[in-house]
Amino acid sequence: MKKNRMPVLKTEQLKAFYVLYTFGKQTVIKAVNNVDLEVLEDEVFGLAGESGCGKSTLIKALFADINPPLRLFGGRVLYRIKDQEINVTSLRAQEKQKLMWKFISYIPQGSMSILNPVRKIKRTFKDFLESHVGKQARKEALEIAKKHFGELGLSLKVLEYYPHQLSGGMRQRVTVALATLLRPKIILADEPTTALDVVAQRGVIQLLKSLQKRWNSTVVLVTHDMGVHAHIADRIGIMYAGKIVEVATKEQIFKNPLHPYTKFLINSLPRFKDKTIRETIPGNPPLLFNLPSGCPFHPRCPHATELCVRQDPKCIEVEESHKIACWWVDGKNREDS
């Protein structure tokens, strides 16, 4: 990984909760709970963790897509644009709109969340350009789309199809093409390979990686598939119960995981020619509307102590490029920093 790269995206004590009302009772789901995170320029940053840990909500918050029932309860999301940090959470809707898709783009779960089923792909691209660039782009829209498809190695015939005429893998490639049409600096990808077969997954991941290298852009990739992270990520953040519990380079995460939760994740992965039963994480993830006291992982952790039950650890750097939020490091409890 290249050194001395500046953060291009950063959060400070970010809290984004879902507020739900059921039969007159309010429920607060702490999906993103006090997250401090730095994503560097020109890197692929992976987000991993069990389903329901808050990964997708964090991606929405990074995109400043915070709409009810999701609410911002505190903290900031900062974009670095032309050497200036901009707090996107304080911007008005029109100011955010100018940044969306041009500076930062978002690839949601499922291609049909973006593609209109009753319009040809070329019409979707025309509408997108007109919406984000202006009506003057309508005449040139098709040529711009063709050029972009050529750069990505996609067949121009695809532009004449409706979404349902394409395979799942091709629809997802088209979604990536649409999200990157304006060459954003940051690409947020939320489970872009969900429900795809292995061959289609490989095609989508290779497309994202080639775009990142060609434009020196930053990709934040959410997937529960640690194999995908091993293939594409430069650094990985491990998320649990709405918090980032470990951040390190890919090599550190796979060769020397420090957080007990990360160790369980790595040890549960299948290994070539290894037929032994893999170790699984004991217990179940906590409910995000009823989190335990102290460290949220302590009910499942084999190393939990009274300190873990009483106090939630801060995420601190314990070695170069390696941060964890845990009281138990190298076989002993650390003191509160």
PDB file of N, CA and C in Angstrom, residues 43-46 193 198-210 212-213 219 221 223 225-236 249-251 253-254 266 269:
ATOM      1  N   GLU A  43      -7.395   4.252  -2.723  1.00  0.00           N
ATOM      2  CA  GLU A  43      -7.366   2.931  -2.087  1.00  0.00           C
ATOM      3  C   GLU A  43      -8.726   2.260  -2.218  1.00  0.00           C
ATOM      4  N   VAL A  44      -8.716   0.942  -2.038  1.00  0.00           N
ATOM      5  CA  VAL A  44      -9.954   0.187  -1.903  1.00  0.00           C
ATOM      6  C   VAL A  44     -10.088  -0.172  -0.426  1.00  0.00           C
ATOM      7  N   PHE A  45     -11.109   0.389   0.200  1.00  0.00           N
ATOM      8  CA  PHE A  45     -11.331   0.157   1.628  1.00  0.00           C
ATOM      9  C   PHE A  45     -12.522  -0.783   1.772  1.00  0.00           C
ATOM     10  N   GLY A  46     -12.301  -1.932   2.387  1.00  0.00           N
ATOM     11  CA  GLY A  46     -13.361  -2.910   2.558  1.00  0.00           C
ATOM     12  C   GLY A  46     -14.026  -2.795   3.912  1.00  0.00           C
ATOM     13  N   THR A 193     -21.958  -7.548  -5.368  1.00  0.00           N
ATOM     14  CA  THR A 193     -21.959  -8.900  -5.952  1.00  0.00           C
ATOM     15  C   THR A 193     -23.023  -9.804  -5.337  1.00  0.00           C
ATOM     16  N   VAL A 198     -20.353 -17.018  -9.082  1.00  0.00           N
ATOM     17  CA  VAL A 198     -18.930 -16.732  -8.893  1.00  0.00           C
ATOM     18  C   VAL A 198     -18.322 -16.029 -10.111  1.00  0.00           C
ATOM     19  N   VAL A 199     -18.696 -16.476 -11.317  1.00  0.00           N
ATOM     20  CA  VAL A 199     -18.149 -15.872 -12.537  1.00  0.00           C
ATOM     21  C   VAL A 199     -18.599 -14.417 -12.666  1.00  0.00           C
ATOM     22  N   ALA A 200     -19.898 -14.159 -12.409  1.00  0.00           N
ATOM     23  CA  ALA A 200     -20.409 -12.795 -12.488  1.00  0.00           C
ATOM     24  C   ALA A 200     -19.787 -11.916 -11.411  1.00  0.00           C
ATOM     25  N   GLN A 201     -19.604 -12.464 -10.212  1.00  0.00           N
ATOM     26  CA  GLN A 201     -18.947 -11.721  -9.138  1.00  0.00           C
ATOM     27  C   GLN A 201     -17.557 -11.270  -9.568  1.00  0.00           C
ATOM     28  N   ARG A 202     -16.825 -12.184 -10.149  1.00  0.00           N
ATOM     29  CA  ARG A 202     -15.460 -11.870 -10.591  1.00  0.00           C
ATOM     30  C   ARG A 202     -15.464 -10.730 -11.609  1.00  0.00           C
ATOM     31  N   GLY A 203     -16.415 -10.745 -12.536  1.00  0.00           N
ATOM     32  CA  GLY A 203     -16.493  -9.695 -13.543  1.00  0.00           C
ATOM     33  C   GLY A 203     -16.769  -8.337 -12.943  1.00  0.00           C
ATOM     34  N   VAL A 204     -17.693  -8.276 -11.987  1.00  0.00           N
ATOM     35  CA  VAL A 204     -18.035  -7.003 -11.347  1.00  0.00           C
ATOM     36  C   VAL A 204     -16.859  -6.471 -10.533  1.00  0.00           C
ATOM     37  N   ILE A 205     -16.214  -7.358  -9.778  1.00  0.00           N
ATOM     38  CA  ILE A 205     -15.076  -6.945  -8.935  1.00  0.00           C
ATOM     39  C   ILE A 205     -13.916  -6.463  -9.810  1.00  0.00           C
ATOM     40  N   GLN A 206     -13.638  -7.176 -10.896  1.00  0.00           N
ATOM     41  CA  GLN A 206     -12.561  -6.750 -11.801  1.00  0.00           C
ATOM     42  C   GLN A 206     -12.875  -5.402 -12.428  1.00  0.00           C
ATOM     43  N   LEU A 207     -14.143  -5.159 -12.735  1.00  0.00           N
ATOM     44  CA  LEU A 207     -14.551  -3.874 -13.304  1.00  0.00           C
ATOM     45  C   LEU A 207     -14.308  -2.746 -12.309  1.00  0.00           C
ATOM     46  N   LEU A 208     -14.711  -2.952 -11.060  1.00  0.00           N
ATOM     47  CA  LEU A 208     -14.480  -1.928 -10.028  1.00  0.00           C
ATOM     48  C   LEU A 208     -12.992  -1.665  -9.832  1.00  0.00           C
ATOM     49  N   LYS A 209     -12.206  -2.726  -9.785  1.00  0.00           N
ATOM     50  CA  LYS A 209     -10.770  -2.575  -9.571  1.00  0.00           C
ATOM     51  C   LYS A 209     -10.103  -1.854 -10.732  1.00  0.00           C
ATOM     52  N   SER A 210     -10.513  -2.168 -11.965  1.00  0.00           N
ATOM     53  CA  SER A 210      -9.910  -1.508 -13.121  1.00  0.00           C
ATOM     54  C   SER A 210     -10.259  -0.028 -13.146  1.00  0.00           C
ATOM     55  N   GLN A 212     -10.893   1.832 -10.492  1.00  0.00           N
ATOM     56  CA  GLN A 212     -10.145   2.459  -9.410  1.00  0.00           C
ATOM     57  C   GLN A 212      -8.703   2.736  -9.820  1.00  0.00           C
ATOM     58  N   LYS A 213      -8.093   1.797 -10.509  1.00  0.00           N
ATOM     59  CA  LYS A 213      -6.706   1.979 -10.952  1.00  0.00           C
ATOM     60  C   LYS A 213      -6.602   3.028 -12.050  1.00  0.00           C
ATOM     61  N   VAL A 219     -12.407   3.520  -3.541  1.00  0.00           N
ATOM     62  CA  VAL A 219     -13.585   2.643  -3.495  1.00  0.00           C
ATOM     63  C   VAL A 219     -13.784   2.176  -2.056  1.00  0.00           C
ATOM     64  N   LEU A 221     -15.925  -0.598  -0.291  1.00  0.00           N
ATOM     65  CA  LEU A 221     -16.643  -1.799  -0.707  1.00  0.00           C
ATOM     66  C   LEU A 221     -17.209  -2.536   0.497  1.00  0.00           C
ATOM     67  N   THR A 223     -19.020  -5.887   1.718  1.00  0.00           N
ATOM     68  CA  THR A 223     -19.385  -7.262   1.416  1.00  0.00           C
ATOM     69  C   THR A 223     -19.061  -8.123   2.630  1.00  0.00           C
ATOM     70  N   ASP A 225     -18.345 -11.174   2.203  1.00  0.00           N
ATOM     71  CA  ASP A 225     -17.472 -12.193   1.612  1.00  0.00           C
ATOM     72  C   ASP A 225     -16.008 -11.797   1.816  1.00  0.00           C
ATOM     73  N   MET A 226     -15.346 -12.444   2.760  1.00  0.00           N
ATOM     74  CA  MET A 226     -13.962 -12.111   3.055  1.00  0.00           C
ATOM     75  C   MET A 226     -13.039 -12.468   1.894  1.00  0.00           C
ATOM     76  N   GLY A 227     -13.460 -13.421   1.051  1.00  0.00           N
ATOM     77  CA  GLY A 227     -12.669 -13.758  -0.126  1.00  0.00           C
ATOM     78  C   GLY A 227     -12.581 -12.600  -1.100  1.00  0.00           C
ATOM     79  N   VAL A 228     -13.679 -11.853  -1.247  1.00  0.00           N
ATOM     80  CA  VAL A 228     -13.674 -10.670  -2.109  1.00  0.00           C
ATOM     81  C   VAL A 228     -12.736  -9.616  -1.542  1.00  0.00           C
ATOM     82  N   HIS A 229     -12.789  -9.411  -0.231  1.00  0.00           N
ATOM     83  CA  HIS A 229     -11.880  -8.445   0.404  1.00  0.00           C
ATOM     84  C   HIS A 229     -10.423  -8.857   0.201  1.00  0.00           C
ATOM     85  N   ALA A 230     -10.154 -10.134   0.324  1.00  0.00           N
ATOM     86  CA  ALA A 230      -8.780 -10.621   0.141  1.00  0.00           C
ATOM     87  C   ALA A 230      -8.283 -10.338  -1.271  1.00  0.00           C
ATOM     88  N   HIS A 231      -9.187 -10.334  -2.231  1.00  0.00           N
ATOM     89  CA  HIS A 231      -8.809 -10.143  -3.631  1.00  0.00           C
ATOM     90  C   HIS A 231      -8.616  -8.680  -4.003  1.00  0.00           C
ATOM     91  N   ILE A 232      -9.425  -7.785  -3.432  1.00  0.00           N
ATOM     92  CA  ILE A 232      -9.470  -6.415  -3.956  1.00  0.00           C
ATOM     93  C   ILE A 232      -9.061  -5.339  -2.957  1.00  0.00           C
ATOM     94  N   ALA A 233      -9.260  -5.554  -1.665  1.00  0.00           N
ATOM     95  CA  ALA A 233      -9.089  -4.475  -0.689  1.00  0.00           C
ATOM     96  C   ALA A 233      -7.622  -4.177  -0.387  1.00  0.00           C
ATOM     97  N   ASP A 234      -7.347  -2.904  -0.084  1.00  0.00           N
ATOM     98  CA  ASP A 234      -6.043  -2.497   0.439  1.00  0.00           C
ATOM     99  C   ASP A 234      -6.081  -2.511   1.966  1.00  0.00           C
ATOM    100  N   ARG A 235      -7.144  -1.931   2.509  1.00  0.00           N
ATOM    101  CA  ARG A 235      -7.358  -1.959   3.956  1.00  0.00           C
ATOM    102  C   ARG A 235      -8.777  -2.449   4.221  1.00  0.00           C
ATOM    103  N   ILE A 236      -8.988  -2.984   5.426  1.00  0.00           N
ATOM    104  CA  ILE A 236     -10.289  -3.531   5.785  1.00  0.00           C
ATOM    105  C   ILE A 236     -10.701  -3.002   7.147  1.00  0.00           C
ATOM    106  N   THR A 249      -4.447  -3.102   7.429  1.00  0.00           N
ATOM    107  CA  THR A 249      -4.221  -3.492   6.049  1.00  0.00           C
ATOM    108  C   THR A 249      -4.769  -4.905   5.834  1.00  0.00           C
ATOM    109  N   LYS A 250      -4.995  -5.248   4.589  1.00  0.00           N
ATOM    110  CA  LYS A 250      -5.494  -6.585   4.266  1.00  0.00           C
ATOM    111  C   LYS A 250      -4.572  -7.661   4.834  1.00  0.00           C
ATOM    112  N   GLU A 251      -3.278  -7.471   4.692  1.00  0.00           N
ATOM    113  CA  GLU A 251      -2.310  -8.463   5.162  1.00  0.00           C
ATOM    114  C   GLU A 251      -2.403  -8.633   6.680  1.00  0.00           C
ATOM    115  N   ILE A 253      -5.015  -8.003   8.633  1.00  0.00           N
ATOM    116  CA  ILE A 253      -6.294  -8.604   9.008  1.00  0.00           C
ATOM    117  C   ILE A 253      -6.260 -10.121   8.835  1.00  0.00           C
ATOM    118  N   PHE A 254      -5.688 -10.596   7.730  1.00  0.00           N
ATOM    119  CA  PHE A 254      -5.708 -12.025   7.463  1.00  0.00           C
ATOM    120  C   PHE A 254      -4.577 -12.777   8.160  1.00  0.00           C
ATOM    121  N   ILE A 266     -12.007 -14.756  10.646  1.00  0.00           N
ATOM    122  CA  ILE A 266     -10.931 -15.340   9.838  1.00  0.00           C
ATOM    123  C   ILE A 266     -10.864 -16.850  10.039  1.00  0.00           C
ATOM    124  N   LEU A 269     -13.284 -19.157   8.028  1.00  0.00           N
ATOM    125  CA  LEU A 269     -13.161 -19.277   6.574  1.00  0.00           C
ATOM    126  C   LEU A 269     -12.674 -20.665   6.175  1.00  0.00           C
TER     127      LEU A 269
END
